GROMACS .gro file of N, CA, C and O in nm:
model
  476
    1UNK      N    1  -1.185  -9.841   5.942
    1UNK     CA    2  -1.306  -9.990   5.999
    1UNK      C    3  -1.233  -9.930   6.096
    1UNK      O    4  -1.128  -9.877   6.183
    2UNK      N    5  -1.331  -9.960   6.174
    2UNK     CA    6  -1.333  -9.930   6.324
    2UNK      C    7  -1.316 -10.090   6.397
    2UNK      O    8  -1.278 -10.175   6.304
    3UNK      N    9  -1.258 -10.086   6.506
    3UNK     CA   10  -1.265 -10.200   6.588
    3UNK      C   11  -1.305 -10.329   6.617
    3UNK      O   12  -1.318 -10.395   6.624
    4UNK      N   13  -1.457 -10.274   6.575
    4UNK     CA   14  -1.578 -10.333   6.586
    4UNK      C   15  -1.583 -10.456   6.440
    4UNK      O   16  -1.545 -10.378   6.364
    5UNK      N   17  -1.630 -10.543   6.459
    5UNK     CA   18  -1.677 -10.630   6.342
    5UNK      C   19  -1.799 -10.622   6.299
    5UNK      O   20  -1.909 -10.670   6.420
    6UNK      N   21  -1.844 -10.567   6.218
    6UNK     CA   22  -1.994 -10.560   6.184
    6UNK      C   23  -2.021 -10.675   6.080
    6UNK      O   24  -1.950 -10.787   6.048
    7UNK      N   25  -2.136 -10.715   6.064
    7UNK     CA   26  -2.198 -10.827   5.960
    7UNK      C   27  -2.312 -10.741   5.866
    7UNK      O   28  -2.343 -10.632   5.882
    8UNK      N   29  -2.273 -10.780   5.754
    8UNK     CA   30  -2.386 -10.743   5.666
    8UNK      C   31  -2.463 -10.881   5.590
    8UNK      O   32  -2.366 -10.930   5.604
    9UNK      N   33  -2.564 -10.844   5.590
    9UNK     CA   34  -2.667 -10.970   5.619
    9UNK      C   35  -2.691 -10.910   5.440
    9UNK      O   36  -2.804 -10.826   5.412
   10UNK      N   37  -2.722 -11.061   5.342
   10UNK     CA   38  -2.765 -10.995   5.211
   10UNK      C   39  -2.853 -11.085   5.166
   10UNK      O   40  -2.859 -11.227   5.178
   11UNK      N   41  -2.949 -11.028   5.104
   11UNK     CA   42  -3.106 -11.088   5.112
   11UNK      C   43  -3.147 -11.059   4.926
   11UNK      O   44  -3.152 -10.914   4.933
   12UNK      N   45  -3.188 -11.167   4.879
   12UNK     CA   46  -3.223 -11.137   4.715
   12UNK      C   47  -3.352 -11.226   4.660
   12UNK      O   48  -3.400 -11.243   4.551
   13UNK      N   49  -3.393 -11.318   4.793
   13UNK     CA   50  -3.525 -11.422   4.763
   13UNK      C   51  -3.611 -11.364   4.711
   13UNK      O   52  -3.589 -11.232   4.716
   14UNK      N   53  -3.653 -11.391   4.595
   14UNK     CA   54  -3.849 -11.355   4.512
   14UNK      C   55  -3.879 -11.411   4.598
   14UNK      O   56  -4.051 -11.422   4.614
   15UNK      N   57  -3.947 -11.531   4.714
   15UNK     CA   58  -4.016 -11.646   4.773
   15UNK      C   59  -4.053 -11.519   4.885
   15UNK      O   60  -3.966 -11.508   4.988
   16UNK      N   61  -4.191 -11.513   4.939
   16UNK     CA   62  -4.217 -11.480   5.073
   16UNK      C   63  -4.214 -11.581   5.198
   16UNK      O   64  -4.149 -11.474   5.304
   17UNK      N   65  -4.137 -11.697   5.173
   17UNK     CA   66  -4.136 -11.790   5.286
   17UNK      C   67  -3.984 -11.757   5.267
   17UNK      O   68  -3.942 -11.746   5.394
   18UNK      N   69  -3.904 -11.738   5.184
   18UNK     CA   70  -3.760 -11.706   5.225
   18UNK      C   71  -3.742 -11.566   5.281
   18UNK      O   72  -3.674 -11.549   5.361
   19UNK      N   73  -3.830 -11.467   5.210
   19UNK     CA   74  -3.813 -11.353   5.292
   19UNK      C   75  -3.848 -11.347   5.462
   19UNK      O   76  -3.753 -11.294   5.534
   20UNK      N   77  -3.956 -11.381   5.443
   20UNK     CA   78  -3.979 -11.439   5.631
   20UNK      C   79  -3.890 -11.489   5.738
   20UNK      O   80  -3.870 -11.493   5.793
   21UNK      N   81  -3.805 -11.615   5.695
   21UNK     CA   82  -3.694 -11.689   5.685
   21UNK      C   83  -3.600 -11.595   5.747
   21UNK      O   84  -3.524 -11.612   5.849
   22UNK      N   85  -3.589 -11.501   5.617
   22UNK     CA   86  -3.448 -11.396   5.693
   22UNK      C   87  -3.519 -11.344   5.759
   22UNK      O   88  -3.387 -11.284   5.839
   23UNK      N   89  -3.600 -11.268   5.817
   23UNK     CA   90  -3.663 -11.180   5.871
   23UNK      C   91  -3.663 -11.232   6.035
   23UNK      O   92  -3.558 -11.165   6.119
   24UNK      N   93  -3.684 -11.374   6.032
   24UNK     CA   94  -3.698 -11.443   6.142
   24UNK      C   95  -3.519 -11.483   6.204
   24UNK      O   96  -3.506 -11.460   6.318
   25UNK      N   97  -3.424 -11.496   6.134
   25UNK     CA   98  -3.301 -11.508   6.178
   25UNK      C   99  -3.225 -11.420   6.151
   25UNK      O  100  -3.118 -11.382   6.260
   26UNK      N  101  -3.250 -11.268   6.139
   26UNK     CA  102  -3.233 -11.134   6.170
   26UNK      C  103  -3.224 -11.172   6.322
   26UNK      O  104  -3.120 -11.107   6.375
   27UNK      N  105  -3.384 -11.149   6.325
   27UNK     CA  106  -3.424 -11.158   6.471
   27UNK      C  107  -3.371 -11.235   6.611
   27UNK      O  108  -3.284 -11.179   6.700
   28UNK      N  109  -3.345 -11.361   6.565
   28UNK     CA  110  -3.252 -11.422   6.654
   28UNK      C  111  -3.140 -11.399   6.671
   28UNK      O  112  -3.080 -11.411   6.751
   29UNK      N  113  -3.069 -11.374   6.520
   29UNK     CA  114  -2.935 -11.349   6.577
   29UNK      C  115  -2.872 -11.231   6.696
   29UNK      O  116  -2.823 -11.254   6.709
   30UNK      N  117  -3.015 -11.087   6.663
   30UNK     CA  118  -2.996 -11.003   6.738
   30UNK      C  119  -2.998 -11.055   6.901
   30UNK      O  120  -2.965 -11.040   6.993
   31UNK      N  121  -3.119 -11.125   6.920
   31UNK     CA  122  -3.149 -11.172   7.072
   31UNK      C  123  -3.056 -11.255   7.112
   31UNK      O  124  -3.027 -11.293   7.188
   32UNK      N  125  -2.987 -11.361   7.041
   32UNK     CA  126  -2.841 -11.436   7.070
   32UNK      C  127  -2.747 -11.348   7.132
   32UNK      O  128  -2.654 -11.292   7.068
   33UNK      N  129  -2.681 -11.398   7.249
   33UNK     CA  130  -2.623 -11.278   7.302
   33UNK      C  131  -2.546 -11.406   7.350
   33UNK      O  132  -2.419 -11.328   7.389
   34UNK      N  133  -2.479 -11.482   7.327
   34UNK     CA  134  -2.371 -11.569   7.284
   34UNK      C  135  -2.304 -11.502   7.170
   34UNK      O  136  -2.160 -11.544   7.142
   35UNK      N  137  -2.344 -11.459   7.053
   35UNK     CA  138  -2.279 -11.381   6.970
   35UNK      C  139  -2.326 -11.220   6.963
   35UNK      O  140  -2.381 -11.165   6.965
   36UNK      N  141  -2.186 -11.161   6.961
   36UNK     CA  142  -2.235 -10.973   6.969
   36UNK      C  143  -2.268 -10.941   6.811
   36UNK      O  144  -2.181 -10.938   6.710
   37UNK      N  145  -2.384 -10.937   6.827
   37UNK     CA  146  -2.431 -10.842   6.704
   37UNK      C  147  -2.547 -10.741   6.770
   37UNK      O  148  -2.688 -10.716   6.720
   38UNK      N  149  -2.500 -10.622   6.809
   38UNK     CA  150  -2.610 -10.549   6.844
   38UNK      C  151  -2.680 -10.463   6.687
   38UNK      O  152  -2.568 -10.484   6.607
   39UNK      N  153  -2.802 -10.438   6.681
   39UNK     CA  154  -2.832 -10.341   6.552
   39UNK      C  155  -2.751 -10.246   6.485
   39UNK      O  156  -2.737 -10.274   6.378
   40UNK      N  157  -2.697 -10.170   6.615
   40UNK     CA  158  -2.634 -10.106   6.548
   40UNK      C  159  -2.501 -10.133   6.420
   40UNK      O  160  -2.407 -10.032   6.348
   41UNK      N  161  -2.458 -10.247   6.455
   41UNK     CA  162  -2.357 -10.330   6.383
   41UNK      C  163  -2.391 -10.414   6.257
   41UNK      O  164  -2.269 -10.459   6.225
   42UNK      N  165  -2.508 -10.360   6.209
   42UNK     CA  166  -2.566 -10.485   6.083
   42UNK      C  167  -2.603 -10.390   6.022
   42UNK      O  168  -2.677 -10.277   6.042
   43UNK      N  169  -2.591 -10.452   5.918
   43UNK     CA  170  -2.653 -10.360   5.782
   43UNK      C  171  -2.759 -10.464   5.690
   43UNK      O  172  -2.691 -10.622   5.678
   44UNK      N  173  -2.816 -10.463   5.610
   44UNK     CA  174  -2.855 -10.588   5.557
   44UNK      C  175  -2.879 -10.508   5.393
   44UNK      O  176  -2.933 -10.349   5.402
   45UNK      N  177  -2.840 -10.569   5.347
   45UNK     CA  178  -2.862 -10.528   5.168
   45UNK      C  179  -2.931 -10.606   5.090
   45UNK      O  180  -2.933 -10.705   5.069
   46UNK      N  181  -3.020 -10.537   5.056
   46UNK     CA  182  -3.149 -10.615   4.922
   46UNK      C  183  -3.131 -10.579   4.785
   46UNK      O  184  -3.133 -10.474   4.758
   47UNK      N  185  -3.161 -10.695   4.708
   47UNK     CA  186  -3.082 -10.637   4.578
   47UNK      C  187  -3.167 -10.786   4.511
   47UNK      O  188  -3.271 -10.877   4.590
   48UNK      N  189  -3.186 -10.750   4.374
   48UNK     CA  190  -3.279 -10.852   4.293
   48UNK      C  191  -3.423 -10.857   4.309
   48UNK      O  192  -3.465 -10.725   4.359
   49UNK      N  193  -3.464 -10.990   4.323
   49UNK     CA  194  -3.594 -10.938   4.309
   49UNK      C  195  -3.707 -10.920   4.448
   49UNK      O  196  -3.784 -10.893   4.463
   50UNK      N  197  -3.566 -10.937   4.549
   50UNK     CA  198  -3.648 -10.919   4.693
   50UNK      C  199  -3.623 -10.766   4.691
   50UNK      O  200  -3.707 -10.751   4.839
   51UNK      N  201  -3.617 -10.667   4.658
   51UNK     CA  202  -3.657 -10.518   4.661
   51UNK      C  203  -3.778 -10.546   4.667
   51UNK      O  204  -3.829 -10.430   4.711
   52UNK      N  205  -3.894 -10.624   4.644
   52UNK     CA  206  -4.043 -10.586   4.656
   52UNK      C  207  -4.062 -10.597   4.797
   52UNK      O  208  -4.183 -10.525   4.809
   53UNK      N  209  -4.024 -10.677   4.842
   53UNK     CA  210  -4.007 -10.675   4.984
   53UNK      C  211  -4.032 -10.564   5.082
   53UNK      O  212  -4.057 -10.524   5.162
   54UNK      N  213  -3.942 -10.460   5.008
   54UNK     CA  214  -3.879 -10.330   5.094
   54UNK      C  215  -3.958 -10.180   5.019
   54UNK      O  216  -3.975 -10.105   5.107
   55UNK      N  217  -4.102 -10.240   4.954
   55UNK     CA  218  -4.177 -10.105   4.935
   55UNK      C  219  -4.274 -10.106   5.023
   55UNK      O  220  -4.301 -10.176   5.112
   56UNK      N  221  -4.257  -9.934   5.036
   56UNK     CA  222  -4.397  -9.932   5.137
   56UNK      C  223  -4.555  -9.954   5.190
   56UNK      O  224  -4.580  -9.991   5.292
   57UNK      N  225  -4.560 -10.039   5.056
   57UNK     CA  226  -4.723 -10.049   5.031
   57UNK      C  227  -4.689 -10.237   5.111
   57UNK      O  228  -4.784 -10.294   5.094
   58UNK      N  229  -4.540 -10.299   5.105
   58UNK     CA  230  -4.566 -10.456   5.186
   58UNK      C  231  -4.633 -10.480   5.237
   58UNK      O  232  -4.600 -10.393   5.358
   59UNK      N  233  -4.634 -10.617   5.327
   59UNK     CA  234  -4.698 -10.611   5.462
   59UNK      C  235  -4.560 -10.613   5.523
   59UNK      O  236  -4.653 -10.597   5.660
   60UNK      N  237  -4.473 -10.617   5.467
   60UNK     CA  238  -4.327 -10.619   5.644
   60UNK      C  239  -4.281 -10.495   5.584
   60UNK      O  240  -4.159 -10.448   5.694
   61UNK      N  241  -4.376 -10.424   5.517
   61UNK     CA  242  -4.274 -10.273   5.578
   61UNK      C  243  -4.260 -10.211   5.702
   61UNK      O  244  -4.122 -10.139   5.757
   62UNK      N  245  -4.364 -10.202   5.829
   62UNK     CA  246  -4.346 -10.213   5.912
   62UNK      C  247  -4.247 -10.292   6.000
   62UNK      O  248  -4.163 -10.204   6.090
   63UNK      N  249  -4.168 -10.389   5.949
   63UNK     CA  250  -4.123 -10.442   6.003
   63UNK      C  251  -3.965 -10.407   5.960
   63UNK      O  252  -3.850 -10.403   6.046
   64UNK      N  253  -3.950 -10.322   5.861
   64UNK     CA  254  -3.846 -10.206   5.805
   64UNK      C  255  -3.774 -10.139   5.869
   64UNK      O  256  -3.711 -10.103   5.909
   65UNK      N  257  -3.894 -10.066   5.873
   65UNK     CA  258  -3.924  -9.915   5.972
   65UNK      C  259  -3.843  -9.986   6.143
   65UNK      O  260  -3.758  -9.900   6.184
   66UNK      N  261  -3.909 -10.052   6.170
   66UNK     CA  262  -3.883 -10.099   6.312
   66UNK      C  263  -3.745 -10.158   6.300
   66UNK      O  264  -3.648 -10.085   6.416
   67UNK      N  265  -3.656 -10.240   6.217
   67UNK     CA  266  -3.549 -10.268   6.234
   67UNK      C  267  -3.454 -10.153   6.247
   67UNK      O  268  -3.287 -10.083   6.264
   68UNK      N  269  -3.480 -10.046   6.113
   68UNK     CA  270  -3.403  -9.946   6.118
   68UNK      C  271  -3.399  -9.787   6.229
   68UNK      O  272  -3.310  -9.761   6.289
   69UNK      N  273  -3.527  -9.812   6.251
   69UNK     CA  274  -3.511  -9.764   6.432
   69UNK      C  275  -3.437  -9.832   6.469
   69UNK      O  276  -3.398  -9.706   6.631
   70UNK      N  277  -3.441  -9.968   6.522
   70UNK     CA  278  -3.331 -10.012   6.570
   70UNK      C  279  -3.171  -9.983   6.599
   70UNK      O  280  -3.090 -10.008   6.687
   71UNK      N  281  -3.151  -9.904   6.464
   71UNK     CA  282  -3.017  -9.890   6.443
   71UNK      C  283  -2.931 -10.018   6.298
   71UNK      O  284  -2.837 -10.003   6.284
   72UNK      N  285  -3.016 -10.100   6.290
   72UNK     CA  286  -2.959 -10.138   6.135
   72UNK      C  287  -2.988 -10.051   6.042
   72UNK      O  288  -3.095 -10.002   5.998
   73UNK      N  289  -2.867 -10.046   5.912
   73UNK     CA  290  -2.864  -9.972   5.808
   73UNK      C  291  -2.932 -10.051   5.706
   73UNK      O  292  -2.894 -10.212   5.720
   74UNK      N  293  -3.035 -10.065   5.634
   74UNK     CA  294  -3.114 -10.109   5.542
   74UNK      C  295  -3.058 -10.061   5.428
   74UNK      O  296  -3.108  -9.948   5.373
   75UNK      N  297  -3.006 -10.083   5.335
   75UNK     CA  298  -3.060 -10.041   5.180
   75UNK      C  299  -3.080 -10.146   5.114
   75UNK      O  300  -3.084 -10.301   5.051
   76UNK      N  301  -3.150 -10.070   4.939
   76UNK     CA  302  -3.229 -10.119   4.869
   76UNK      C  303  -3.115 -10.118   4.723
   76UNK      O  304  -3.134  -9.987   4.735
   77UNK      N  305  -3.139 -10.185   4.657
   77UNK     CA  306  -3.025 -10.144   4.502
   77UNK      C  307  -3.087 -10.103   4.402
   77UNK      O  308  -3.225 -10.133   4.395
   78UNK      N  309  -3.073  -9.934   4.369
   78UNK     CA  310  -3.149  -9.890   4.254
   78UNK      C  311  -3.134  -9.954   4.189
   78UNK      O  312  -3.269  -9.915   4.105
   79UNK      N  313  -3.032 -10.030   4.082
   79UNK     CA  314  -3.021 -10.091   3.990
   79UNK      C  315  -3.152 -10.183   4.001
   79UNK      O  316  -3.228 -10.213   3.894
   80UNK      N  317  -3.171 -10.292   4.043
   80UNK     CA  318  -3.261 -10.388   4.082
   80UNK      C  319  -3.421 -10.275   4.125
   80UNK      O  320  -3.547 -10.356   4.011
   81UNK      N  321  -3.423 -10.196   4.163
   81UNK     CA  322  -3.542 -10.117   4.162
   81UNK      C  323  -3.594 -10.080   4.028
   81UNK      O  324  -3.745 -10.111   3.992
   82UNK      N  325  -3.494 -10.013   3.939
   82UNK     CA  326  -3.479  -9.995   3.864
   82UNK      C  327  -3.513 -10.148   3.726
   82UNK      O  328  -3.621 -10.139   3.639
   83UNK      N  329  -3.508 -10.195   3.735
   83UNK     CA  330  -3.502 -10.381   3.656
   83UNK      C  331  -3.638 -10.376   3.683
   83UNK      O  332  -3.690 -10.452   3.602
   84UNK      N  333  -3.658 -10.405   3.792
   84UNK     CA  334  -3.801 -10.488   3.854
   84UNK      C  335  -3.941 -10.371   3.826
   84UNK      O  336  -4.029 -10.347   3.868
   85UNK      N  337  -3.867 -10.248   3.763
   85UNK     CA  338  -3.987 -10.119   3.772
   85UNK      C  339  -4.024 -10.063   3.921
   85UNK      O  340  -4.182 -10.038   3.858
   86UNK      N  341  -3.987 -10.074   3.982
   86UNK     CA  342  -3.987  -9.988   4.111
   86UNK      C  343  -3.966  -9.844   4.093
   86UNK      O  344  -3.857  -9.858   4.101
   87UNK      N  345  -4.056  -9.786   4.173
   87UNK     CA  346  -4.014  -9.639   4.246
   87UNK      C  347  -3.954  -9.641   4.324
   87UNK      O  348  -3.981  -9.645   4.448
   88UNK      N  349  -3.819  -9.575   4.314
   88UNK     CA  350  -3.739  -9.519   4.469
   88UNK      C  351  -3.796  -9.504   4.592
   88UNK      O  352  -3.790  -9.485   4.653
   89UNK      N  353  -3.859  -9.401   4.517
   89UNK     CA  354  -3.970  -9.307   4.627
   89UNK      C  355  -4.109  -9.364   4.727
   89UNK      O  356  -4.155  -9.359   4.823
   90UNK      N  357  -4.097  -9.532   4.661
   90UNK     CA  358  -4.173  -9.576   4.721
   90UNK      C  359  -4.148  -9.672   4.810
   90UNK      O  360  -4.201  -9.786   4.878
   91UNK      N  361  -3.983  -9.703   4.850
   91UNK     CA  362  -3.930  -9.772   4.972
   91UNK      C  363  -3.987  -9.755   5.087
   91UNK      O  364  -4.033  -9.635   5.109
   92UNK      N  365  -4.032  -9.844   5.191
   92UNK     CA  366  -4.020  -9.841   5.334
   92UNK      C  367  -3.911  -9.748   5.361
   92UNK      O  368  -3.818  -9.728   5.358
   93UNK      N  369  -4.035  -9.633   5.515
   93UNK     CA  370  -3.935  -9.528   5.557
   93UNK      C  371  -3.848  -9.620   5.666
   93UNK      O  372  -3.833  -9.720   5.690
   94UNK      N  373  -3.704  -9.563   5.625
   94UNK     CA  374  -3.594  -9.629   5.732
   94UNK      C  375  -3.487  -9.692   5.591
   94UNK      O  376  -3.391  -9.748   5.661
   95UNK      N  377  -3.540  -9.756   5.519
   95UNK     CA  378  -3.447  -9.804   5.410
   95UNK      C  379  -3.342  -9.741   5.323
   95UNK      O  380  -3.446  -9.559   5.260
   96UNK      N  381  -3.240  -9.755   5.260
   96UNK     CA  382  -3.184  -9.614   5.179
   96UNK      C  383  -3.163  -9.703   5.041
   96UNK      O  384  -3.118  -9.834   5.052
   97UNK      N  385  -3.217  -9.641   4.948
   97UNK     CA  386  -3.150  -9.636   4.816
   97UNK      C  387  -2.969  -9.638   4.800
   97UNK      O  388  -2.917  -9.530   4.823
   98UNK      N  389  -2.926  -9.751   4.740
   98UNK     CA  390  -2.776  -9.730   4.697
   98UNK      C  391  -2.765  -9.778   4.573
   98UNK      O  392  -2.911  -9.795   4.515
   99UNK      N  393  -2.691  -9.726   4.520
   99UNK     CA  394  -2.644  -9.771   4.362
   99UNK      C  395  -2.636  -9.880   4.303
   99UNK      O  396  -2.673  -9.952   4.272
  100UNK      N  397  -2.590  -9.982   4.378
  100UNK     CA  398  -2.560 -10.105   4.342
  100UNK      C  399  -2.568 -10.176   4.482
  100UNK      O  400  -2.448 -10.174   4.584
  101UNK      N  401  -2.653 -10.269   4.497
  101UNK     CA  402  -2.676 -10.349   4.605
  101UNK      C  403  -2.517 -10.465   4.592
  101UNK      O  404  -2.486 -10.452   4.740
  102UNK      N  405  -2.500 -10.545   4.504
  102UNK     CA  406  -2.417 -10.617   4.516
  102UNK      C  407  -2.280 -10.517   4.550
  102UNK      O  408  -2.141 -10.584   4.633
  103UNK      N  409  -2.227 -10.422   4.482
  103UNK     CA  410  -2.123 -10.338   4.550
  103UNK      C  411  -2.112 -10.277   4.689
  103UNK      O  412  -2.014 -10.294   4.730
  104UNK      N  413  -2.242 -10.301   4.736
  104UNK     CA  414  -2.276 -10.272   4.888
  104UNK      C  415  -2.185 -10.366   4.992
  104UNK      O  416  -2.094 -10.320   5.032
  105UNK      N  417  -2.205 -10.515   4.903
  105UNK     CA  418  -2.182 -10.592   5.025
  105UNK      C  419  -2.056 -10.663   4.935
  105UNK      O  420  -1.985 -10.631   5.046
  106UNK      N  421  -1.971 -10.613   4.857
  106UNK     CA  422  -1.843 -10.586   4.810
  106UNK      C  423  -1.777 -10.504   4.936
  106UNK      O  424  -1.655 -10.573   4.931
  107UNK      N  425  -1.826 -10.419   4.933
  107UNK     CA  426  -1.757 -10.305   5.006
  107UNK      C  427  -1.724 -10.325   5.138
  107UNK      O  428  -1.639 -10.345   5.250
  108UNK      N  429  -1.838 -10.357   5.196
  108UNK     CA  430  -1.863 -10.449   5.330
  108UNK      C  431  -1.787 -10.562   5.356
  108UNK      O  432  -1.678 -10.560   5.458
  109UNK      N  433  -1.775 -10.649   5.266
  109UNK     CA  434  -1.615 -10.755   5.271
  109UNK      C  435  -1.510 -10.718   5.254
  109UNK      O  436  -1.418 -10.771   5.362
  110UNK      N  437  -1.477 -10.600   5.205
  110UNK     CA  438  -1.355 -10.573   5.175
  110UNK      C  439  -1.290 -10.495   5.339
  110UNK      O  440  -1.190 -10.474   5.305
  111UNK      N  441  -1.421 -10.459   5.374
  111UNK     CA  442  -1.385 -10.372   5.510
  111UNK      C  443  -1.327 -10.450   5.665
  111UNK      O  444  -1.356 -10.433   5.718
  112UNK      N  445  -1.380 -10.605   5.576
  112UNK     CA  446  -1.346 -10.720   5.727
  112UNK      C  447  -1.493 -10.756   5.804
  112UNK      O  448  -1.504 -10.803   5.868
  113UNK      N  449  -1.613 -10.704   5.709
  113UNK     CA  450  -1.738 -10.727   5.836
  113UNK      C  451  -1.747 -10.878   5.732
  113UNK      O  452  -1.694 -10.953   5.665
  114UNK      N  453  -1.810 -10.925   5.853
  114UNK     CA  454  -1.894 -11.048   5.812
  114UNK      C  455  -1.989 -11.041   5.718
  114UNK      O  456  -2.079 -10.970   5.705
  115UNK      N  457  -1.997 -11.177   5.659
  115UNK     CA  458  -2.087 -11.169   5.546
  115UNK      C  459  -2.216 -11.288   5.542
  115UNK      O  460  -2.154 -11.400   5.585
  116UNK      N  461  -2.282 -11.317   5.551
  116UNK     CA  462  -2.409 -11.380   5.548
  116UNK      C  463  -2.529 -11.343   5.481
  116UNK      O  464  -2.606 -11.236   5.427
  117UNK      N  465  -2.529 -11.419   5.397
  117UNK     CA  466  -2.643 -11.459   5.283
  117UNK      C  467  -2.750 -11.515   5.324
  117UNK      O  468  -2.728 -11.670   5.392
  118UNK      N  469  -2.848 -11.435   5.320
  118UNK     CA  470  -2.993 -11.551   5.379
  118UNK      C  471  -3.130 -11.516   5.270
  118UNK      O  472  -3.135 -11.396   5.209
  119UNK      N  473  -3.191 -11.624   5.271
  119UNK     CA  474  -3.171 -11.757   5.303
  119UNK      C  475  -3.095 -11.822   5.166
  119UNK      O  476  -3.068 -11.773   5.073
   0.00000   0.00000   0.00000
């Protein structure tokens, strides 16, 4: 682990309003200069029914790509993609498929990263 304190954001909601709130909270967090949360020190892990929001055809796919271009690491759970019958090849540009979203969250916590569950 490096000397910096990274932040992992965990999103599982199947509600569009919850997804939008999570994205707004992420933007607010990065913009707030009173807390050190540069995009390159942030990871977003998406699992459960929320994986649908990371599909290339979703209305917010461009936001995923934009976050990734800004330096945010975006991980989508392969197990959840399979469970909900989504093709891993159809995720938004910038997102990376990981074997287990929950394992990514646990791994980050074991490395001392800050954890936020949104929403």
